[in-house]
Coordinates of C-alpha atoms in Angstrom, one line a residue:
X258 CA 48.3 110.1 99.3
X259 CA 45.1 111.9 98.1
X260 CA 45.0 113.9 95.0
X261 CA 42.8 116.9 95.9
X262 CA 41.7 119.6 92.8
X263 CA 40.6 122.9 94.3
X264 CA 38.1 124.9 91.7
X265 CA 37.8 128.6 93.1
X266 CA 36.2 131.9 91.2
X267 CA 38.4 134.7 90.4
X268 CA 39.0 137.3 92.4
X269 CA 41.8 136.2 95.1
X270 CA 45.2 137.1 95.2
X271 CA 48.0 134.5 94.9
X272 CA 49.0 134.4 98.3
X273 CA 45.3 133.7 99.3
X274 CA 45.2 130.8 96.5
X275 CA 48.2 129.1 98.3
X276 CA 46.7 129.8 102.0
X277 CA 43.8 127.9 100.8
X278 CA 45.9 125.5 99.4
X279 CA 47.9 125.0 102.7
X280 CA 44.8 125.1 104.9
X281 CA 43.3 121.9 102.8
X282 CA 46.6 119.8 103.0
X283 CA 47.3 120.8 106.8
X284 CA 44.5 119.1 107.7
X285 CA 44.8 116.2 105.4
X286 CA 48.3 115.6 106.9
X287 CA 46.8 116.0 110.8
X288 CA 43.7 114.0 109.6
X289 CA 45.1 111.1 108.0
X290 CA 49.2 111.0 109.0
X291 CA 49.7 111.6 105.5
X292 CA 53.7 112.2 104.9
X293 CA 54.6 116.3 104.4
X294 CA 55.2 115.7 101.2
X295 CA 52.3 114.0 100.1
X296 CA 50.7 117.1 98.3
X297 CA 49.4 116.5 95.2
X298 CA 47.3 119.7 94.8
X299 CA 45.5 120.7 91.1
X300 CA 43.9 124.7 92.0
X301 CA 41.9 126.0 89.0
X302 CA 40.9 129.1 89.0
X303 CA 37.0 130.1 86.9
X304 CA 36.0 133.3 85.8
X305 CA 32.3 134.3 87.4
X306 CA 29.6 131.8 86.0
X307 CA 32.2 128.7 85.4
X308 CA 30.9 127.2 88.6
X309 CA 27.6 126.5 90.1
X310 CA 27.2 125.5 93.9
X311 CA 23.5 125.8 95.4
X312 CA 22.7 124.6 98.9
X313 CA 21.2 121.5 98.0
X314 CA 18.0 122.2 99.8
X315 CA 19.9 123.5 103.3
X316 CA 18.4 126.9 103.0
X317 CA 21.7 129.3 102.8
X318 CA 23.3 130.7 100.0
X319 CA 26.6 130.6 98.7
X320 CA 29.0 133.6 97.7
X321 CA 32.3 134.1 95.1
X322 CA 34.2 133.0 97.7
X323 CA 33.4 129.1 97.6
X324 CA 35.8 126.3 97.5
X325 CA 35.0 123.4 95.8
X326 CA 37.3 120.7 97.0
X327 CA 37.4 117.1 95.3
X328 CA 39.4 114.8 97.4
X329 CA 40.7 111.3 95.2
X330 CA 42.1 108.6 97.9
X331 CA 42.6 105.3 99.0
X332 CA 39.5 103.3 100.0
X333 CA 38.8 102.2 103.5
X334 CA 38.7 105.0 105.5
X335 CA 35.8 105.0 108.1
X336 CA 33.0 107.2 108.3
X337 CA 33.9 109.0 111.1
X338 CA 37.7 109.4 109.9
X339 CA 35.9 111.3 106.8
X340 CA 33.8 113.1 108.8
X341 CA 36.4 114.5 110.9
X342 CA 38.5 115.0 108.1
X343 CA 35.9 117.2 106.4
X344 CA 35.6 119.4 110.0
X345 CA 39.4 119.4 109.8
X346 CA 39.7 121.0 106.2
X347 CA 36.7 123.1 107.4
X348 CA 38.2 124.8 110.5
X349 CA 41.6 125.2 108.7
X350 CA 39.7 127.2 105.9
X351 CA 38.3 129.2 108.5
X352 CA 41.7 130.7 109.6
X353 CA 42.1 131.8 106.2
X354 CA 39.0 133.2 105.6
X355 CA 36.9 131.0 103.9
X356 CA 33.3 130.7 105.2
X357 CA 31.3 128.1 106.1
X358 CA 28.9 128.1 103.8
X359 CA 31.5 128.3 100.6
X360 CA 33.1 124.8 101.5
X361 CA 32.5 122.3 99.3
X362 CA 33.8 118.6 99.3
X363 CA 33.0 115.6 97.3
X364 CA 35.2 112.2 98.1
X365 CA 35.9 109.6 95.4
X366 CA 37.7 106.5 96.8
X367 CA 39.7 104.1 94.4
X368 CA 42.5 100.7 95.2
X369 CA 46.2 100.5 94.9
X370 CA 45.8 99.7 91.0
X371 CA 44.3 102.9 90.1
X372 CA 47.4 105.0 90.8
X373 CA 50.9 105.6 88.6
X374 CA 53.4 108.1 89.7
X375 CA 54.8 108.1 86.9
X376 CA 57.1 106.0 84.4
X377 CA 53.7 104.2 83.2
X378 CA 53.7 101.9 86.0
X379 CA 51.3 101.4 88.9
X380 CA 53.9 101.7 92.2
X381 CA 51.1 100.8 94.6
X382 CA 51.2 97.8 92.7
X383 CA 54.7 96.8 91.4
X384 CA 55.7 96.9 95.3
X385 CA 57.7 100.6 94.4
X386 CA 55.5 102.3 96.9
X387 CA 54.1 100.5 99.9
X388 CA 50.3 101.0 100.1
X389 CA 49.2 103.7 102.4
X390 CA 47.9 102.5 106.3
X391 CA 44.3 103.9 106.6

């Protein structure tokens, strides 16, 4: 069940917002067998400026149109199941439109305590919600 925030710049139209949207959690769900409904997405959108996303020394440049994905999940995944999950979101973002270049992901991994779905109480660990298989 990863949390996933999505920062974009202005500039695309709704349905385009929700194709990206889709595109990220359609290859979360192939990547990692994640349940359907597992989607826990935050999109922000930023006016021009807001964010900043150089190529870290890779010599190509970045346009308006990059997504800035920040993926919050389970530890223990492998590095090659990140690796392919991070091709996954990339091809999916293709078929929408999204370039190469403009995707951006950072992964933060945390345990079964540092989750509550609500009601103040942490499921993962009160036994409400079994822990999800890596």
């Amino acid at each position: 069940m990863p949390l996933i925030r999505i920062d974009v710049i202005e500039g695309r139209a709704e349905q385009e917002l929700e194709a990206v949207s889709q595109a990220i959690h359609t290859a979360v769900v192939a990547e990692y067998g994640i349940p359907e409904r597992d989607y826990f997405h935050i999109l922000t959108v930023h006016p021009p400026g807001q964010i900043v996303a150089q190529d870290a020394g890779l010599g190509f440049e970045r346009s308006c149109g990059v997504v800035m994905i920040q993926i919050f999940t389970q530890e223990g995944r492998s590095a090659v199941a990140k690796a392919s999950l991070f091709e996954a979101i990339h091809d999916s973002l293709a078929e929408v439109g999204v370039a190469s270049e403009d995707v951006f992901i950072g992964y933060m991994e945390n345990g079964p305590g540092d989750w509550s779905f609500g009601f103040g109480r942490a499921q993962y660990v009160t036994g409400e919600l079994a822990v999800p298989e890596r």
